[in-house]
Coordinates of C-alpha atoms and ligand atoms in Angstrom, one line a residue:
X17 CA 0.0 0.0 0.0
X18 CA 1.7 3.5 -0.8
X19 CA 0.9 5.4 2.0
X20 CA 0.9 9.6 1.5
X21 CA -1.5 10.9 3.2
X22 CA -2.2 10.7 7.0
X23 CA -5.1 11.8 9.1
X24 CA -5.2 12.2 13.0
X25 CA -8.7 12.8 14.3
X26 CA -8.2 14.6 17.7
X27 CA -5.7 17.1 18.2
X28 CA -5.1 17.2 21.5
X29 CA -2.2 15.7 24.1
X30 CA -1.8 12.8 22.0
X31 CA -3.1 13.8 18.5
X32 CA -0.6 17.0 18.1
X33 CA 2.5 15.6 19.6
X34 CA 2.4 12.0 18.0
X35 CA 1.6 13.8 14.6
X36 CA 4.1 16.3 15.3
X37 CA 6.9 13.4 15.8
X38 CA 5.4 11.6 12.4
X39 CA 5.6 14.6 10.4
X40 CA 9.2 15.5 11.8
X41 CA 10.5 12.0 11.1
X42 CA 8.8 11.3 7.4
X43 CA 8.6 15.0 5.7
X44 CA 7.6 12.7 2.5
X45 CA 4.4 12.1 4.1
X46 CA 1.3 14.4 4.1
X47 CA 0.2 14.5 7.9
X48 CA -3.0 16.3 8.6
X49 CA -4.8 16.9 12.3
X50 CA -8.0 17.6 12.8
X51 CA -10.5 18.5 15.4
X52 CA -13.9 19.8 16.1
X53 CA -12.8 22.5 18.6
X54 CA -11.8 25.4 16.1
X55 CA -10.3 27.5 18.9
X56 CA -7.6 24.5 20.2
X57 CA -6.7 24.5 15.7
X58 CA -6.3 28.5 15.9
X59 CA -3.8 27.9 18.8
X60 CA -2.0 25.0 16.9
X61 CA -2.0 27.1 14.0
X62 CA -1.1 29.9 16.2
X63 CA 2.4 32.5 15.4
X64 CA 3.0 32.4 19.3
X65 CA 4.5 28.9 19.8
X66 CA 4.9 30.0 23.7
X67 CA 0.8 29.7 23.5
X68 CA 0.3 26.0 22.0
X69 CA -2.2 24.4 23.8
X70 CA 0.1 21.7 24.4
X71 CA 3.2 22.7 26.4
X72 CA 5.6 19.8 26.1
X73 CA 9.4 20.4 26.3
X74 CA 10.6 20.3 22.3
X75 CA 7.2 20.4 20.8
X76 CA 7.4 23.8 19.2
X77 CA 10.7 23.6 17.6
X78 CA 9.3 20.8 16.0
X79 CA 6.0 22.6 15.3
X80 CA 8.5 25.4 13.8
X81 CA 10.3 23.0 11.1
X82 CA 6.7 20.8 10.2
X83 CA 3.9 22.7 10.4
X84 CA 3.0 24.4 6.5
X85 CA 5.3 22.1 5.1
X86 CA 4.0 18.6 5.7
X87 CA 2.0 19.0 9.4
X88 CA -1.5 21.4 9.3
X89 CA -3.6 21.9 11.6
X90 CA -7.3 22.1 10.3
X91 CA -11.2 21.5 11.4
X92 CA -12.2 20.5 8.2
X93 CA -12.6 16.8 9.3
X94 CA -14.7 15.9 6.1
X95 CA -12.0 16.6 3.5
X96 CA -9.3 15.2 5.3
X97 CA -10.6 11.7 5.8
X98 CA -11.7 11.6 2.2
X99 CA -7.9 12.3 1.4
X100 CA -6.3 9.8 3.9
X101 CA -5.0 6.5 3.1
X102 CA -4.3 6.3 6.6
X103 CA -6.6 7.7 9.6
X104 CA -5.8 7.7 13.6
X105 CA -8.4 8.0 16.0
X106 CA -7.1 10.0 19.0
X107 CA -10.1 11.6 20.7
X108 CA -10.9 11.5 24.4
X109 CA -12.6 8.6 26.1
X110 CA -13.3 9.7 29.5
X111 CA -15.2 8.0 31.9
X112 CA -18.9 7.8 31.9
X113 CA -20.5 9.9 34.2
X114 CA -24.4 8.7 33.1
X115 CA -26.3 5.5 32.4
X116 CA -24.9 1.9 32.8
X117 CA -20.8 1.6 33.9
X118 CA -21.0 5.8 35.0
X119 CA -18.3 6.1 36.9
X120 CA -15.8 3.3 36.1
X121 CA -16.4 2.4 32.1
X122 CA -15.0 4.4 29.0
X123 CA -17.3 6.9 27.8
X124 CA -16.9 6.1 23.6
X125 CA -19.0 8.3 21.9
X126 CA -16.6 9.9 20.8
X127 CA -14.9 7.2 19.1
X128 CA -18.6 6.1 18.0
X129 CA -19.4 9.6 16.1
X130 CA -15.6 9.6 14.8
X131 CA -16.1 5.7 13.2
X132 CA -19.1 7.1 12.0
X133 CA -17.9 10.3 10.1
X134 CA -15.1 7.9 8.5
X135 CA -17.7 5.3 7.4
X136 CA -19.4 7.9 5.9
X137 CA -16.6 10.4 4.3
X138 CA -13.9 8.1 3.4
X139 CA -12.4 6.8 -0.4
X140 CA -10.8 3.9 -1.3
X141 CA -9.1 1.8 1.1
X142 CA -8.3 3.3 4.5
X143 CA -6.8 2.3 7.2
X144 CA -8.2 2.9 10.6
X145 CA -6.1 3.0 13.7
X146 CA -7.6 3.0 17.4
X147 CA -4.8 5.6 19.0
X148 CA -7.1 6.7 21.7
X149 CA -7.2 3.7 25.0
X150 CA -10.2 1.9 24.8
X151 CA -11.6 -1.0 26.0
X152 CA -11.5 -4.5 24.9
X153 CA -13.1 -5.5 21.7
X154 CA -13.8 -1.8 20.8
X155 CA -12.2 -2.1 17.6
X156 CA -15.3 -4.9 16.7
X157 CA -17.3 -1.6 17.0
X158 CA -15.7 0.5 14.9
X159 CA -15.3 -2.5 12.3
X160 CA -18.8 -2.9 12.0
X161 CA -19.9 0.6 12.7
X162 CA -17.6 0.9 9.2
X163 CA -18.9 -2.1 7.8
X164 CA -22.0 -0.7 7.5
X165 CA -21.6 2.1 5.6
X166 CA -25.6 2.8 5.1
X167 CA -25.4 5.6 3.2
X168 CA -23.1 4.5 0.3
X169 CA -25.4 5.1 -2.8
X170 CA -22.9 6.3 -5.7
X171 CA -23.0 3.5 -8.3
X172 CA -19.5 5.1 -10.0
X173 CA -17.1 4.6 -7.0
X174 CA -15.8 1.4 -5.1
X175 CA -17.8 0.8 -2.1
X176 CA -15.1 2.2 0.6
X177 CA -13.2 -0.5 2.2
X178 CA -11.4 -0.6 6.1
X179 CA -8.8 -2.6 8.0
X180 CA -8.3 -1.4 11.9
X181 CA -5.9 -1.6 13.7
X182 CA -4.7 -0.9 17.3
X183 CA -1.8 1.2 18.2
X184 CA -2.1 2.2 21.5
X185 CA -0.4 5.5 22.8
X186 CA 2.6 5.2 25.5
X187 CA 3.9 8.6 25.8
X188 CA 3.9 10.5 29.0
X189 CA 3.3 13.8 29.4
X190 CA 6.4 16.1 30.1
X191 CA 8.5 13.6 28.4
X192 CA 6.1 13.5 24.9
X193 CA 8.9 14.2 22.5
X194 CA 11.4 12.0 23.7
X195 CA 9.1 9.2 24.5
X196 CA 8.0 9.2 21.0
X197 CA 11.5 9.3 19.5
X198 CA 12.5 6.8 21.6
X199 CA 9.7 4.7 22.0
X200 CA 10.5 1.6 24.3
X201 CA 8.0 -0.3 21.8
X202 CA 5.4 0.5 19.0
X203 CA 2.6 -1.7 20.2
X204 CA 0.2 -2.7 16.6
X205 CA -2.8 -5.2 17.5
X206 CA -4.4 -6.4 13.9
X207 CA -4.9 -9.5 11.8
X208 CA -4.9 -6.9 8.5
X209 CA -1.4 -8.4 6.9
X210 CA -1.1 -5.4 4.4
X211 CA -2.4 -2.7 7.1
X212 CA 0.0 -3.7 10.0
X213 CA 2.7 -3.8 7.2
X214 CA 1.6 -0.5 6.2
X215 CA 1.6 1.2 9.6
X216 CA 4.7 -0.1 10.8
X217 CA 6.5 1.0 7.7
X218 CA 6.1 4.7 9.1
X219 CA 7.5 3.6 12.4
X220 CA 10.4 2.1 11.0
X221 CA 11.6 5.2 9.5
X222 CA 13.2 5.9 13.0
X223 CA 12.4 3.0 15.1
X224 CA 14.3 -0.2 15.3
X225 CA 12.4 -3.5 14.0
X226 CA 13.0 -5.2 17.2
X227 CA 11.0 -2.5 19.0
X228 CA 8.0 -3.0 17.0
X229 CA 5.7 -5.8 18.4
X230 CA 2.7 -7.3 16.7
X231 CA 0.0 -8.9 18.8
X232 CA -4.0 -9.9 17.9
X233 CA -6.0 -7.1 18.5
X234 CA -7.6 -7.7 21.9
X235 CA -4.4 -8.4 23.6
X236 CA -3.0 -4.7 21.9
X237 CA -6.3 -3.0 23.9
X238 CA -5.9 -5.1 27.1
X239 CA -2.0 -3.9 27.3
X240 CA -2.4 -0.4 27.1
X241 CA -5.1 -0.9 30.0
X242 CA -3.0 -2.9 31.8
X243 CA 0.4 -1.0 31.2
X244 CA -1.2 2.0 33.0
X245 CA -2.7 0.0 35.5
X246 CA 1.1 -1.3 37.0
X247 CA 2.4 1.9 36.8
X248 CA -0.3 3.7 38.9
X249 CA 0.0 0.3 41.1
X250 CA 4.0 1.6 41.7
X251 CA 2.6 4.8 42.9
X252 CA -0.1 3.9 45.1
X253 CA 2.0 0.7 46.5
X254 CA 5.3 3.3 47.3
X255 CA 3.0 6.4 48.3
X256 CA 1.3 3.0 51.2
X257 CA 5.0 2.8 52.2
X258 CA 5.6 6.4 52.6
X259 CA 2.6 6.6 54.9
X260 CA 4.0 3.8 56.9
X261 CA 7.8 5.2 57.1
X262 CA 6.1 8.8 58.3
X263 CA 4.8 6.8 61.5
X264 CA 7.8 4.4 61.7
X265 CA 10.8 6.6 61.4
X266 CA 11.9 5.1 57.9
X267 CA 12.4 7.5 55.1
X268 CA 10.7 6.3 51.6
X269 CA 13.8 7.5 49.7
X270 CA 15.8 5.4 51.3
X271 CA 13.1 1.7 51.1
X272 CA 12.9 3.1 46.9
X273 CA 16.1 3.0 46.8
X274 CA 17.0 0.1 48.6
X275 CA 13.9 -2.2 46.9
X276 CA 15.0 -0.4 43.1
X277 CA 17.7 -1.4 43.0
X278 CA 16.5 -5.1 42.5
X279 CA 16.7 -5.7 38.8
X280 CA 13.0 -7.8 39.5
X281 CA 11.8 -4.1 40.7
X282 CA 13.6 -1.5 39.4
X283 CA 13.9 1.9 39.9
X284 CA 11.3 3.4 38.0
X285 CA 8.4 5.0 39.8
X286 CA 9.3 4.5 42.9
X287 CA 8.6 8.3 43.9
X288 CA 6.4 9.0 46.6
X289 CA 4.5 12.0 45.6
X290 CA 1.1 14.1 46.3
X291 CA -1.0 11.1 44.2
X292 CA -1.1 9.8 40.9
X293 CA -3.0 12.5 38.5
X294 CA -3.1 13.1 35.0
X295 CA -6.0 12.3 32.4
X296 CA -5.3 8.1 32.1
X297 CA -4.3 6.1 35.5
X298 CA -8.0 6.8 37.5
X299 CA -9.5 6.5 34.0
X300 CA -7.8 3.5 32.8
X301 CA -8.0 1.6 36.0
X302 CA -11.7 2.2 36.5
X303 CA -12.4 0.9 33.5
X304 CA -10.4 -2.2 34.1
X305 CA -12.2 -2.7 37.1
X306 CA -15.5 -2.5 35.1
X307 CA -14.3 -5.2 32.5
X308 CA -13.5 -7.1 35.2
X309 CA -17.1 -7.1 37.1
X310 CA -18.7 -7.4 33.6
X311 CA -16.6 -10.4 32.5
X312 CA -17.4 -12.1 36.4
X313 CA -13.9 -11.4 38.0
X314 CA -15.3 -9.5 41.3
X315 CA -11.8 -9.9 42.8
X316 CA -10.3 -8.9 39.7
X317 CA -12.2 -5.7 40.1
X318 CA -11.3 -5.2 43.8
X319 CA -7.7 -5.6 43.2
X320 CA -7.3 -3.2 40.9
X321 CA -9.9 -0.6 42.4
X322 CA -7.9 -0.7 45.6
X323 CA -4.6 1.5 43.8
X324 CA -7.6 3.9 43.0
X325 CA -8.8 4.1 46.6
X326 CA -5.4 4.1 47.8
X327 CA -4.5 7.3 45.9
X328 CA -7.7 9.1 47.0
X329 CA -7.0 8.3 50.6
X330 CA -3.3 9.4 50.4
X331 CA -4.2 13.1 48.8
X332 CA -6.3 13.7 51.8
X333 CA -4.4 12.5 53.9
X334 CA -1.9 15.1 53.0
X335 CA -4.8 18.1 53.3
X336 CA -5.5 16.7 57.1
X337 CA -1.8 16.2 57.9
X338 CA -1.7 19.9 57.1
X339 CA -4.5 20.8 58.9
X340 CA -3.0 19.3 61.9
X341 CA 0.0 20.8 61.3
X342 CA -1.6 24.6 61.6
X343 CA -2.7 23.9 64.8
X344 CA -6.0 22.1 63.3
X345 CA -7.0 25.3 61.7
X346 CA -6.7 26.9 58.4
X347 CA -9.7 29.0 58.1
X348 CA -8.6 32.7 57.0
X349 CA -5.0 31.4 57.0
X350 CA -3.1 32.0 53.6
X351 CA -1.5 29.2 52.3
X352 CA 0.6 29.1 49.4
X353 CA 0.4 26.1 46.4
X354 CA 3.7 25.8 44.4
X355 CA 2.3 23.8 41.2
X356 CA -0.7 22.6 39.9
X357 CA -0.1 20.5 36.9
X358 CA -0.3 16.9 37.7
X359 CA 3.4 16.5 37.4
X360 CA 6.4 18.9 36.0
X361 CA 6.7 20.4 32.3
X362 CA 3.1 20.0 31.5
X363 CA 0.3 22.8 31.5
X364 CA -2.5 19.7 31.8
X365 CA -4.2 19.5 35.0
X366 CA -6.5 16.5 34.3
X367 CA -6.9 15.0 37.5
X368 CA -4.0 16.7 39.4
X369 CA -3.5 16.1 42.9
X370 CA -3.4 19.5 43.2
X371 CA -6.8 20.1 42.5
X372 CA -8.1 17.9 45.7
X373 CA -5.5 19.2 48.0
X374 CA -6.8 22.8 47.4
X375 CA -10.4 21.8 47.3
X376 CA -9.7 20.5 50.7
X377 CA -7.9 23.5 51.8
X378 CA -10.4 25.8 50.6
X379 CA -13.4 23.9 52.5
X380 CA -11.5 24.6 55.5
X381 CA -11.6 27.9 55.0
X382 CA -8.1 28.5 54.0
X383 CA -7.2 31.5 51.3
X384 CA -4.8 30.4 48.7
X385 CA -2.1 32.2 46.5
X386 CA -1.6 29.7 44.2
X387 CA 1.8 29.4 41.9
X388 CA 3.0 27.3 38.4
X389 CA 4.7 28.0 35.4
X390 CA 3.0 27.2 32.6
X391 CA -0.8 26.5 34.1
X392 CA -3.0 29.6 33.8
X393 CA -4.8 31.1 36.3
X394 CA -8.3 30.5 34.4
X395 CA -7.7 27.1 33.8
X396 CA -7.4 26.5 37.6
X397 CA -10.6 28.5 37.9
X398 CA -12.1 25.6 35.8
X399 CA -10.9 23.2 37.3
X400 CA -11.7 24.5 41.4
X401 CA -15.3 25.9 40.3
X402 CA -14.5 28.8 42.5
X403 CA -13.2 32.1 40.4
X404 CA -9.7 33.6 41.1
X405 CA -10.6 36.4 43.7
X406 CA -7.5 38.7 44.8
X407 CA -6.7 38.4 48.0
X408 CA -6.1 41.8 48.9
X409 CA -7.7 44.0 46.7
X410 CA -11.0 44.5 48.1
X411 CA -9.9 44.6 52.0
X412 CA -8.3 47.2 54.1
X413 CA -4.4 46.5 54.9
X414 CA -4.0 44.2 57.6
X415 CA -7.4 42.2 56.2
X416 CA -5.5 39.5 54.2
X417 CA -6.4 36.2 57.3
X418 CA -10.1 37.5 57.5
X419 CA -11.7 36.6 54.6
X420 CA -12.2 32.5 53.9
X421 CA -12.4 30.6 50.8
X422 CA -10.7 32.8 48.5
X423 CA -7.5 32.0 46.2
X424 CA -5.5 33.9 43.5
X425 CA -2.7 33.2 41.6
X426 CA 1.0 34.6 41.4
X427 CA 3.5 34.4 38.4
X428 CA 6.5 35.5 40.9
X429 CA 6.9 32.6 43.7
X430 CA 8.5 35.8 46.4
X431 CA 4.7 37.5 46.2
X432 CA 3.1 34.1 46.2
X433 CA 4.5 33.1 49.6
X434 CA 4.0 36.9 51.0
X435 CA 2.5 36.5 54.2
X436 CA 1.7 33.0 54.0
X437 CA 1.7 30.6 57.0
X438 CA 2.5 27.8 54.9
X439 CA 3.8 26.6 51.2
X440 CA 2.8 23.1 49.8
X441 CA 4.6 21.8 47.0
X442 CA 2.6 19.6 44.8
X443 CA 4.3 19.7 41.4
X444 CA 8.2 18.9 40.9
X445 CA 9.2 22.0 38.5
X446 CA 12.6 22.6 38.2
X447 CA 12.3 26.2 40.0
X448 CA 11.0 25.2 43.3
X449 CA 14.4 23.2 43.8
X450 CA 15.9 26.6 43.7
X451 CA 14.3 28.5 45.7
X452 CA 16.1 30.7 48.0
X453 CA 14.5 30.0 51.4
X454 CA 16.0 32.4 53.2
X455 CA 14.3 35.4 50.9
X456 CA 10.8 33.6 51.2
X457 CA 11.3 32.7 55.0
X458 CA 11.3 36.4 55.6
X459 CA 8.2 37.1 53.8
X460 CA 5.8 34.6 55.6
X461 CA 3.5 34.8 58.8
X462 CA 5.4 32.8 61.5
X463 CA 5.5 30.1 62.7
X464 CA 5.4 28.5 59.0
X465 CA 5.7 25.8 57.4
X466 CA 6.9 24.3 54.4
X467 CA 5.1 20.6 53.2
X468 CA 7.1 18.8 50.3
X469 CA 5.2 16.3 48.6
X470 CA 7.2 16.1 46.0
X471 CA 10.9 15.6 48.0
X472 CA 12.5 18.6 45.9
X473 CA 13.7 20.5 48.0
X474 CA 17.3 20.3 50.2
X475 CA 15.6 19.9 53.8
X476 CA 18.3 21.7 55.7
X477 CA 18.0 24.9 53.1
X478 CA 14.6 25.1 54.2
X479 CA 15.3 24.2 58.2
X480 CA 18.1 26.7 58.4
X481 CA 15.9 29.7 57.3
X482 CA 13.7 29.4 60.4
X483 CA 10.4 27.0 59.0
X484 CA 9.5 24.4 59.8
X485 CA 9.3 21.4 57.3
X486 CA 7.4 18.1 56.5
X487 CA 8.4 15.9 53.5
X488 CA 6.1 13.3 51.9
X489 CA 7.3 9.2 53.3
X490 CA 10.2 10.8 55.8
X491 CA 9.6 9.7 59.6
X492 CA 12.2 12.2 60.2
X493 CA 11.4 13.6 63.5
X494 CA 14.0 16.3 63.6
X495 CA 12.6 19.1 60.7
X496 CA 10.1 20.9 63.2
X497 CA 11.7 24.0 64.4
X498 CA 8.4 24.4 66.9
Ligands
NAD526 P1 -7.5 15.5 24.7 O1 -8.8 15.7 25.4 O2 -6.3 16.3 25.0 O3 -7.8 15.5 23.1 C1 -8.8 14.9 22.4 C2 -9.3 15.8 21.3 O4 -10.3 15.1 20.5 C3 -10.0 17.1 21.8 O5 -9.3 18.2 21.3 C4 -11.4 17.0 21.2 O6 -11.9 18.3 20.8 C5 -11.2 16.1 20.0 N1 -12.4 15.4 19.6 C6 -13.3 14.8 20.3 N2 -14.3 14.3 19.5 C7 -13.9 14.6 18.2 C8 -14.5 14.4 16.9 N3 -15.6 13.7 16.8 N4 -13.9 14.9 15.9 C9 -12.8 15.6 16.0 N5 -12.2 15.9 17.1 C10 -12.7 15.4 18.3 O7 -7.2 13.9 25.0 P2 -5.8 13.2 24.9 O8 -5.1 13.4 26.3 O9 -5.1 13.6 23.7 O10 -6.2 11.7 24.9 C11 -6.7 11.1 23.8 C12 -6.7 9.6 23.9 O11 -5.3 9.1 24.1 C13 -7.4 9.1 25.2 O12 -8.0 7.9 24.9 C14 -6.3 8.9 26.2 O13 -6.7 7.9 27.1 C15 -5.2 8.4 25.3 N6 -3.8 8.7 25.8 C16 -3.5 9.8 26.4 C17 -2.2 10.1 26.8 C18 -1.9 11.4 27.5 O14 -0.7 11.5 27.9 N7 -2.7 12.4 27.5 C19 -1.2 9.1 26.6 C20 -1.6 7.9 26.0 C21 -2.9 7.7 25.6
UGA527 C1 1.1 7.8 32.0 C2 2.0 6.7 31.5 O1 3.3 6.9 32.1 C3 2.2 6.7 30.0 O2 2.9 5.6 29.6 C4 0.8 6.6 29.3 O3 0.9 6.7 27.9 C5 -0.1 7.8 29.8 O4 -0.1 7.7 31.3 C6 -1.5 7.7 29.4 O5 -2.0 6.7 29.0 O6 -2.1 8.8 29.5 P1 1.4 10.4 32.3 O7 0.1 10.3 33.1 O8 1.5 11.5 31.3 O9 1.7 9.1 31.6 O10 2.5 10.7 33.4 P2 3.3 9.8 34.4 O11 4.7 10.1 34.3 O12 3.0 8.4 34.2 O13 2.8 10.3 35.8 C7 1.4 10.0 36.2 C8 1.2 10.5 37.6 O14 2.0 9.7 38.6 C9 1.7 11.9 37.9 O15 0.9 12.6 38.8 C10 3.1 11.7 38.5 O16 3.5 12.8 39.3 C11 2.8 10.5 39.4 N1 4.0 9.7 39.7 C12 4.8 9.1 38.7 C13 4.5 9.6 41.0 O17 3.8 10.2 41.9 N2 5.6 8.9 41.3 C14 6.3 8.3 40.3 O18 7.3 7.7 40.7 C15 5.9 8.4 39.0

């Protein structure tokens, strides 16, 4: 099959950055992305690449050398799948929040109406690949969703013809560029003999063959799941530990370090942290747990569901352990939140720790001055449901612990921390590392604190400057200057 032109329905964490690495690594191929939300194509297509509406480090150089020359950006969604010989569907499937599975199984209408618009506005042969996660056996419905193409009355053409495959995405966020040039494995799930060859023809232009496995179809769906589902397992099983070393005396660092460096475990995410976010491990895992109730594995289902309960447990855990820490009240007190992304060198906050922590904080009444570098301040307002209200600006001087429930947000981290009793560290940008804790030590209420639940900070910096200071999994007694 001579493959030219490409299609990518979805352009958003995946969609753009995949393409983007396609395009960048085969400029002899036509690669076109396309989505229904014309204001997320105006930023792709935008002159600003500071204001892509994915930050991921490397992305926009690659934008810079691709895009007008074989990468566009485009909502017209009709053309471009009667052009492409090749189509991936990367659209969100979130969970369901309605009707039968709400809460734990995929949502896929999304991947329903985009099977749809290919049955009905593709030529020729095309080849259909699942890039999104889904569940197993959705690929049967998009096969017979584009089976049945009902519409197809033109007695001159070919009726249409499809092969799908799955090609599950691996990437993480933060690392998008480099985990797609480097892929640990291309995972391609199909029977289609010609289509897999096809596909993995535009791998190998810069993957090794050895790195490009072929499985049945089912097996491609279920490992993508299931590949989520360990990691998020690593986090929840080390952030159980953590809780344990903070009562015990033990210090996670040193138990990841110490199990890690067993080749059978390995070092790998091992960090104890705030909780797992992001748009995939809650997601993925819930709706492993649903297959696993439908297909009649109740313990199956509890297993898994357990790392999900674990994690919600831990992130409050951390708001209470800060409560307790502020003498059991917060309310009017200004704390300050350095990072909000669900982990460093992204702008997504899809399911970040963050969000919970600071929903917690703000029930208790506490006024946060919230900090990160590359989330904006009305993209937080999304995601809390409580708009950004500046702390000062409507109260008399001296005002700033009276008035409850309130947060804004800071560029500079110096007039973030102003006056604040206490800073929590949820995200592990470089920048916080750095910090100079004697400058922000002077500018908060004392006695302060400062929680690190991301261990990136040097302890004794922080001790020597006069706060106090808690680190996630560290039984540490020693860091309380009270
Ligand atoms: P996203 O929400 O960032 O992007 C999805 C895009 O699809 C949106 O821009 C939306 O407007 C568009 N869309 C939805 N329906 C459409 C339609 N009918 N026609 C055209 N466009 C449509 O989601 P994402 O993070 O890119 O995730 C996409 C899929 O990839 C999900 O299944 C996810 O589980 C999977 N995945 C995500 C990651 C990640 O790091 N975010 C990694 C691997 C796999
Ligand atoms: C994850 C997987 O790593 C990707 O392989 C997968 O493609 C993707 O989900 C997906 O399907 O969406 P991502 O969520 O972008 O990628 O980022 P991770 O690096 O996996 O981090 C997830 C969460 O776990 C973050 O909140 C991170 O801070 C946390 N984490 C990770 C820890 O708390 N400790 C660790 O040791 C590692």
């Amino acid at each position: 099959m001579n493959i030219k032109n490409i299609t990518c329905i979805g352009a958003g964490f995946v969609g753009g950055p995949t393409m983007s690495v396609i395009a960048f690594k085969c400029p002899f191929l036509k690669v076109n992305v396309v989505d229904i939300n014309k204001e997320k194509i105006n930023k792709w297509n935008g002159s600003d690449l500071t204001k892509l509406p994915v930050y991921e480090p490397g992305l926009d150089n690659i934008i810079k050398k691709c895009r007008g020359r074989n990468l566009f950006f485009s909502t017209d969604i009709e053309k471009n799948i009667a052009i492409a010989d090749i189509i991936f569907i990367s659209v969100n499937t979130p969970t369901k929040t309605k009707g039968i599975g709400a809460g734990q199984a995929s949502d896929l209408k999304w991947i329903e109406k985009c099977a749809r618009e290919v049955a009905k506005h593709a030529n020729g042969h095309t080849i259909v690949v699942e890039k999104s996660t889904l569940p197993v056996r959705t690929a049967e419905t998009i096969q017979i969703i584009l089976n049945t193409k009902q519409d197809f009355q033109d007695q001159d053409k070919m009726k249409p013809t499809f092969a799908v495959l799955s090609n599950p995405e691996f990437l993480a966020e933060g690392s998008a560029i480099n985990d797609l040039e480097n892929p640990d494995r291309i995972l391609i799930g199909g029977d289609d003999i010609q289509a897999k060859k096809a596909l993995s023809d535009i791998y190998k232009n810069w993957v090794p063959d050895e790195k490009i496995l072929f499985t049945n179809i089912w097996s491609s769906e279920l490992a993508k799941l299931t590949a989520n589902a360990f990691l998020a397992q690593r986090v929840s099983s080390i952030n159980s530990i953590g809780a344990l070393c903070e009562s015990t005396g033990a210090d996670v660092r040193e138990v990841s370090r110490a199990i890690g460096s067993d080749k059978r475990i390995g070092s790998k995410f091992l960090d104890s942290g705030p909780g797992f976010g992001g748009s995939c491990f809650k997601k993925d895992i819930l709706n492993l747990v649903y297959l696993s109730k439908y297909f009649g594995l109740p313990e199956v289902a509890n297993f898994w569901e357990s790392v999900v309960t674990l994690n919600n447990w831990h992130q409050n855990r951390i708001s209470k352990l800060i409560l307790k820490k502020l003498f059991g009240t917060i309310s009017g007190k200004k704390i300050c939140i350095l990072g909000f992304a669900f982990k460093a060198n992204t702008n997504d906050t899809r399911e970040s720790a963050a969000i919970n922590i600071c929903y917690d904080l703000l029930e208790e009444g506490a006024i946060l001055s919230i900090n990160d570098p590359k989330v904006t301040a009305s993209q937080i307002e999304l995601d809390l449901g409580i708009p950004e209200s500046k702390i000062n600006s409507d109260l008399n001087e001296g005002d700033s612990h009276t008035v409850e429930n309130r947060w804004e947000f800071h560029k500079d981290i110096e007039l973030a921390s102003e006056g604040a009793d206490a800073i929590v560290i949820l995200t592990a940008w470089d920048e916080y590392s750095e910090i100079d804790w004697n400058k922000i030590s002077q500018r908060m209420r004392k006695p302060s604190w400062v929680f690190d639940a991301r261990s990136i900070v040097n302890p004794n910096d922080v001790i020597k400057s006069g706060l106090n200071f808690w680190r996630v999994g560290d039984g540490n007694e020693n860091f309380s200057n009270n």
